[in-house]
Coordinates of N, CA, C and O in Angstrom, one line a residue:
X3 N 0.9 -1.2 0.0 CA 0.0 0.0 0.0 C 0.9 1.2 0.0 O 1.8 1.4 0.8
X4 N 0.6 2.2 -0.9 CA 1.5 3.3 -1.0 C 1.1 4.5 -0.1 O 0.2 4.4 0.7
X5 N 1.7 5.6 -0.3 CA 1.5 6.8 0.5 C 0.1 7.3 0.2 O -0.4 7.4 -1.0
X6 N -0.7 7.7 1.2 CA -2.0 8.2 1.0 C -2.1 9.6 1.6 O -1.8 9.8 2.8
X7 N -2.3 10.6 0.8 CA -2.4 12.0 1.3 C -3.4 12.2 2.4 O -3.2 13.0 3.3
X8 N -4.5 11.4 2.3 CA -5.5 11.5 3.3 C -5.0 11.1 4.7 O -5.3 11.8 5.7
X9 N -4.1 10.1 4.8 CA -3.5 9.8 6.1 C -2.7 11.0 6.7 O -2.8 11.2 7.9
X10 N -2.0 11.7 5.8 CA -1.2 12.9 6.3 C -2.2 13.9 6.8 O -2.0 14.5 7.8
X11 N -3.3 14.2 6.0 CA -4.3 15.2 6.4 C -4.9 14.8 7.8 O -5.1 15.6 8.6
X12 N -5.2 13.5 8.0 CA -5.8 13.1 9.2 C -4.9 13.3 10.4 O -5.3 13.7 11.4
X13 N -3.6 13.0 10.1 CA -2.6 13.2 11.2 C -2.5 14.6 11.6 O -2.4 15.0 12.7
X14 N -2.5 15.5 10.6 CA -2.4 16.9 10.9 C -3.7 17.4 11.6 O -3.6 18.2 12.5
X15 N -4.9 16.9 11.2 CA -6.1 17.3 11.9 C -6.0 16.8 13.4 O -6.4 17.5 14.3
X16 N -5.6 15.6 13.5 CA -5.5 15.0 14.9 C -4.5 15.8 15.7 O -4.8 16.2 16.9
X17 N -3.4 16.1 15.2 CA -2.4 16.9 15.9 C -2.9 18.3 16.3 O -2.8 18.7 17.5
X18 N -3.6 18.9 15.4 CA -4.2 20.3 15.7 C -5.2 20.2 16.8 O -5.2 21.0 17.7
X19 N -6.1 19.2 16.7 CA -7.2 19.1 17.7 C -6.6 18.7 19.1 O -6.9 19.3 20.1
X20 N -5.7 17.8 19.1 CA -5.1 17.3 20.3 C -4.2 18.4 21.0 O -4.1 18.5 22.2
X21 N -3.7 19.3 20.2 CA -2.9 20.4 20.7 C -3.8 21.5 21.4 O -3.4 22.2 22.3
X22 N -5.1 21.5 20.9 CA -6.0 22.5 21.4 C -7.1 22.1 22.4 O -7.9 22.9 22.8
X23 N -7.1 20.8 22.7 CA -8.0 20.3 23.7 C -7.3 19.8 24.9 O -6.1 19.6 24.8
X24 N -8.0 19.7 26.0 CA -7.3 19.1 27.2 C -7.2 17.6 27.1 O -8.1 16.9 27.2
X25 N -5.9 17.2 26.8 CA -5.6 15.8 26.6 C -5.8 15.0 27.9 O -5.7 13.7 27.8
X26 N -5.9 15.6 29.0 CA -6.2 14.9 30.3 C -7.7 14.6 30.5 O -8.0 14.0 31.5
X27 N -8.5 15.1 29.6 CA -9.9 14.9 29.7 C -10.3 13.7 28.7 O -10.2 13.9 27.5
X28 N -10.7 12.6 29.3 CA -11.1 11.5 28.5 C -12.2 11.8 27.5 O -12.3 11.4 26.4
X29 N -13.1 12.7 28.0 CA -14.2 13.1 27.1 C -13.7 13.9 25.9 O -14.2 13.6 24.8
X30 N -12.8 14.8 26.1 CA -12.3 15.6 24.9 C -11.5 14.7 24.0 O -11.7 14.8 22.8
X31 N -10.7 13.8 24.5 CA -9.9 12.9 23.7 C -10.9 12.0 22.9 O -10.7 11.7 21.7
X32 N -11.9 11.5 23.5 CA -12.9 10.6 22.9 C -13.6 11.4 21.7 O -13.8 10.8 20.7
X33 N -13.9 12.7 22.0 CA -14.5 13.5 20.9 C -13.6 13.6 19.7 O -14.1 13.6 18.6
X34 N -12.3 13.8 20.0 CA -11.4 13.9 18.9 C -11.4 12.6 18.1 O -11.4 12.6 16.8
X35 N -11.3 11.4 18.8 CA -11.3 10.1 18.1 C -12.6 10.0 17.3 O -12.6 9.5 16.2
X36 N -13.8 10.3 17.9 CA -15.0 10.2 17.2 C -15.1 11.1 16.0 O -15.6 10.7 14.9
X37 N -14.5 12.3 16.1 CA -14.5 13.2 15.0 C -13.7 12.6 13.8 O -14.1 12.7 12.7
X38 N -12.5 12.1 14.1 CA -11.7 11.5 13.1 C -12.3 10.3 12.5 O -12.2 10.0 11.3
X39 N -13.0 9.5 13.3 CA -13.7 8.3 12.7 C -14.8 8.7 11.8 O -15.0 8.2 10.7
X40 N -15.6 9.8 12.1 CA -16.6 10.3 11.2 C -16.0 10.8 10.0 O -16.6 10.6 8.9
X41 N -14.9 11.5 10.1 CA -14.2 12.1 9.0 C -13.8 11.0 8.0 O -13.9 11.1 6.8
X42 N -13.2 9.9 8.6 CA -12.8 8.8 7.8 C -14.0 8.2 7.0 O -13.9 7.9 5.8
X43 N -15.1 8.0 7.7 CA -16.3 7.4 7.0 C -16.8 8.3 5.9 O -17.1 7.9 4.8
X44 N -16.8 9.6 6.2 CA -17.2 10.6 5.2 C -16.4 10.5 3.9 O -17.0 10.4 2.8
X45 N -15.1 10.3 4.0 CA -14.3 10.2 2.8 C -14.3 8.8 2.2 O -14.2 8.7 1.0
X46 N -14.6 7.8 3.0 CA -14.9 6.5 2.4 C -16.1 6.5 1.5 O -16.2 5.9 0.4
X47 N -17.2 7.2 2.0 CA -18.4 7.4 1.2 C -18.1 8.2 0.0 O -18.6 7.9 -1.1
X48 N -17.2 9.2 0.1 CA -16.8 10.0 -1.1 C -16.2 9.1 -2.1 O -16.5 9.2 -3.3
X49 N -15.3 8.2 -1.7 CA -14.6 7.3 -2.6 C -15.7 6.4 -3.3 O -15.5 6.2 -4.5
X50 N -16.7 5.9 -2.6 CA -17.7 5.1 -3.2 C -18.5 5.9 -4.2 O -18.8 5.3 -5.3
X51 N -18.8 7.1 -4.0 CA -19.5 7.9 -4.9 C -18.6 8.2 -6.2 O -19.1 8.1 -7.3
X52 N -17.4 8.4 -6.0 CA -16.5 8.6 -7.1 C -16.4 7.4 -8.0 O -16.3 7.4 -9.2
X53 N -16.3 6.2 -7.3 CA -16.2 4.9 -8.0 C -17.4 4.6 -8.7 O -17.4 4.1 -9.9
X54 N -18.6 4.7 -8.1 CA -19.9 4.3 -8.7 C -20.6 5.4 -9.4 O -21.6 5.1 -10.1
X55 N -20.3 6.6 -9.1 CA -21.0 7.7 -9.7 C -22.1 8.2 -8.8 O -22.5 7.5 -7.9
X56 N -22.5 9.5 -9.0 CA -23.5 10.1 -8.1 C -24.9 9.5 -8.3 O -25.8 9.8 -7.5
X57 N -25.1 8.8 -9.4 CA -26.4 8.2 -9.7 C -26.2 6.7 -9.9 O -25.3 6.3 -10.5
X58 N -27.1 5.9 -9.3 CA -27.0 4.5 -9.4 C -28.3 3.9 -9.9 O -29.4 4.5 -9.8
X59 N -28.2 2.7 -10.6 CA -29.4 2.1 -11.1 C -29.8 1.0 -10.1 O -28.9 0.2 -9.7
X60 N -31.0 1.0 -9.6 CA -31.5 0.0 -8.7 C -32.5 -0.9 -9.4 O -33.3 -0.5 -10.2
X61 N -32.2 -2.2 -9.3 CA -33.1 -3.2 -9.9 C -33.9 -3.9 -8.9 O -33.4 -4.3 -7.9
X62 N -35.2 -4.0 -9.1 CA -36.1 -4.7 -8.2 C -37.0 -5.6 -9.1 O -38.0 -5.2 -9.7
X63 N -36.6 -6.9 -9.2 CA -37.3 -7.8 -10.1 C -37.2 -7.3 -11.5 O -36.1 -7.2 -12.0
X64 N -38.3 -7.1 -12.2 CA -38.2 -6.7 -13.6 C -38.1 -5.2 -13.7 O -37.9 -4.6 -14.8
X65 N -38.3 -4.5 -12.6 CA -38.2 -3.0 -12.6 C -36.7 -2.6 -12.4 O -36.0 -3.2 -11.6
X66 N -36.4 -1.5 -13.0 CA -35.1 -0.8 -12.7 C -35.4 0.7 -12.7 O -36.2 1.2 -13.5
X67 N -34.7 1.4 -11.8 CA -34.9 2.8 -11.8 C -33.6 3.5 -11.4 O -32.7 2.8 -10.7
X68 N -33.4 4.7 -11.7 CA -32.2 5.5 -11.4 C -32.5 6.3 -10.2 O -33.6 6.9 -10.1
X69 N -31.6 6.4 -9.3 CA -31.7 7.2 -8.1 C -30.4 7.7 -7.7 O -29.3 7.3 -8.1
X70 N -30.4 8.7 -6.8 CA -29.2 9.3 -6.3 C -28.5 8.3 -5.4 O -29.1 7.5 -4.7
X71 N -27.1 8.3 -5.5 CA -26.3 7.3 -4.7 C -26.7 7.5 -3.3 O -26.7 8.6 -2.7
X72 N -27.0 6.4 -2.5 CA -27.4 6.6 -1.1 C -26.3 7.1 -0.2 O -26.5 7.7 0.8
X73 N -25.0 7.1 -0.7 CA -23.9 7.6 0.1 C -24.0 9.1 0.2 O -23.4 9.7 1.1
X74 N -24.6 9.8 -0.8 CA -24.8 11.2 -0.8 C -25.6 11.7 0.5 O -25.2 12.6 1.2
X75 N -26.7 11.0 0.7 CA -27.5 11.3 1.9 C -26.7 11.0 3.2 O -26.7 11.8 4.1
X76 N -26.0 9.9 3.2 CA -25.2 9.5 4.4 C -24.1 10.6 4.6 O -23.8 10.9 5.8
X77 N -23.5 11.1 3.5 CA -22.4 12.1 3.7 C -23.0 13.4 4.3 O -22.4 14.0 5.1
X78 N -24.2 13.7 3.9 CA -24.9 14.9 4.4 C -25.1 14.7 5.9 O -24.9 15.7 6.7
X79 N -25.6 13.6 6.3 CA -25.8 13.3 7.8 C -24.5 13.3 8.6 O -24.5 13.9 9.7
X80 N -23.5 12.8 8.0 CA -22.2 12.8 8.7 C -21.6 14.2 8.8 O -21.1 14.6 9.8
X81 N -21.8 15.0 7.7 CA -21.3 16.3 7.7 C -22.0 17.1 8.8 O -21.4 17.9 9.6
X82 N -23.3 16.9 9.0 CA -24.1 17.5 10.1 C -23.5 17.1 11.4 O -23.4 17.9 12.3
X83 N -23.2 15.8 11.6 CA -22.7 15.3 12.8 C -21.3 15.9 13.1 O -21.0 16.3 14.3
X84 N -20.5 16.0 12.1 CA -19.2 16.7 12.2 C -19.3 18.1 12.7 O -18.6 18.5 13.6
X85 N -20.2 18.8 12.1 CA -20.3 20.2 12.5 C -20.8 20.4 13.9 O -20.4 21.2 14.6
X86 N -21.8 19.5 14.3 CA -22.3 19.5 15.6 C -21.2 19.2 16.6 O -21.1 19.8 17.7
X87 N -20.4 18.2 16.3 CA -19.3 17.8 17.2 C -18.2 18.8 17.3 O -17.7 19.1 18.4
X88 N -18.0 19.5 16.2 CA -17.0 20.6 16.3 C -17.4 21.7 17.3 O -16.6 22.2 18.0
X89 N -18.7 21.9 17.4 CA -19.2 23.0 18.3 C -19.0 22.6 19.8 O -19.1 23.4 20.7
X90 N -18.8 21.3 20.1 CA -18.7 20.8 21.5 C -17.3 20.8 22.0 O -17.1 20.5 23.2
X91 N -16.3 20.9 21.1 CA -14.9 20.9 21.6 C -14.7 22.1 22.5 O -15.1 23.2 22.3
X92 N -14.0 21.8 23.6 CA -13.6 22.8 24.6 C -12.1 23.0 24.4 O -11.3 22.2 24.8
X93 N -11.8 24.1 23.7 CA -10.4 24.4 23.4 C -9.8 25.1 24.6 O -10.4 25.9 25.3
X94 N -8.5 24.7 24.8 CA -7.7 25.2 25.9 C -7.5 26.7 25.8 O -7.8 27.4 26.8
X95 N -7.1 27.2 24.7 CA -6.7 28.6 24.6 C -7.5 29.2 23.4 O -7.1 28.9 22.2
X96 N -8.5 29.9 23.6 CA -9.3 30.4 22.5 C -8.6 31.5 21.7 O -9.1 32.0 20.7
X97 N -7.5 32.0 22.3 CA -6.7 33.1 21.6 C -5.8 32.5 20.5 O -5.2 33.3 19.7
X98 N -5.6 31.2 20.4 CA -4.8 30.6 19.4 C -5.5 30.8 18.1 O -6.7 31.0 18.0
X99 N -4.6 30.7 17.0 CA -5.2 30.8 15.6 C -6.2 29.7 15.5 O -6.1 28.5 15.8
X100 N -7.3 30.1 14.8 CA -8.4 29.1 14.5 C -8.4 28.9 13.1 O -8.6 29.8 12.3
X101 N -8.2 27.6 12.7 CA -8.2 27.2 11.3 C -9.5 26.7 10.8 O -9.6 25.8 10.0
X102 N -10.6 27.1 11.5 CA -11.9 26.7 11.0 C -12.5 25.5 11.8 O -13.5 25.0 11.6
X103 N -11.7 25.0 12.8 CA -12.2 23.9 13.6 C -12.7 24.5 15.0 O -12.3 25.4 15.5

């Protein structure tokens, strides 16, 4: 398995979050892990959409119909969860540079 830019991005996001939350708080550390897990799933869904396309054909017996890839709806739900989780982080020093998290 070769180098994956996404792994580097995840490491940077994890470093940034861990630098800015109380690492002695199990709750804050768990939120960082949950955030990264959701982010990973979000991009896995993105890969599936890129691979299969944004529209899929569903067959049900003799019927077939075209519909939006189900991963698009799942990505929207995960995005909402990510945004909600971001709001719950308790950052140590609010005077530090904020890169959007």
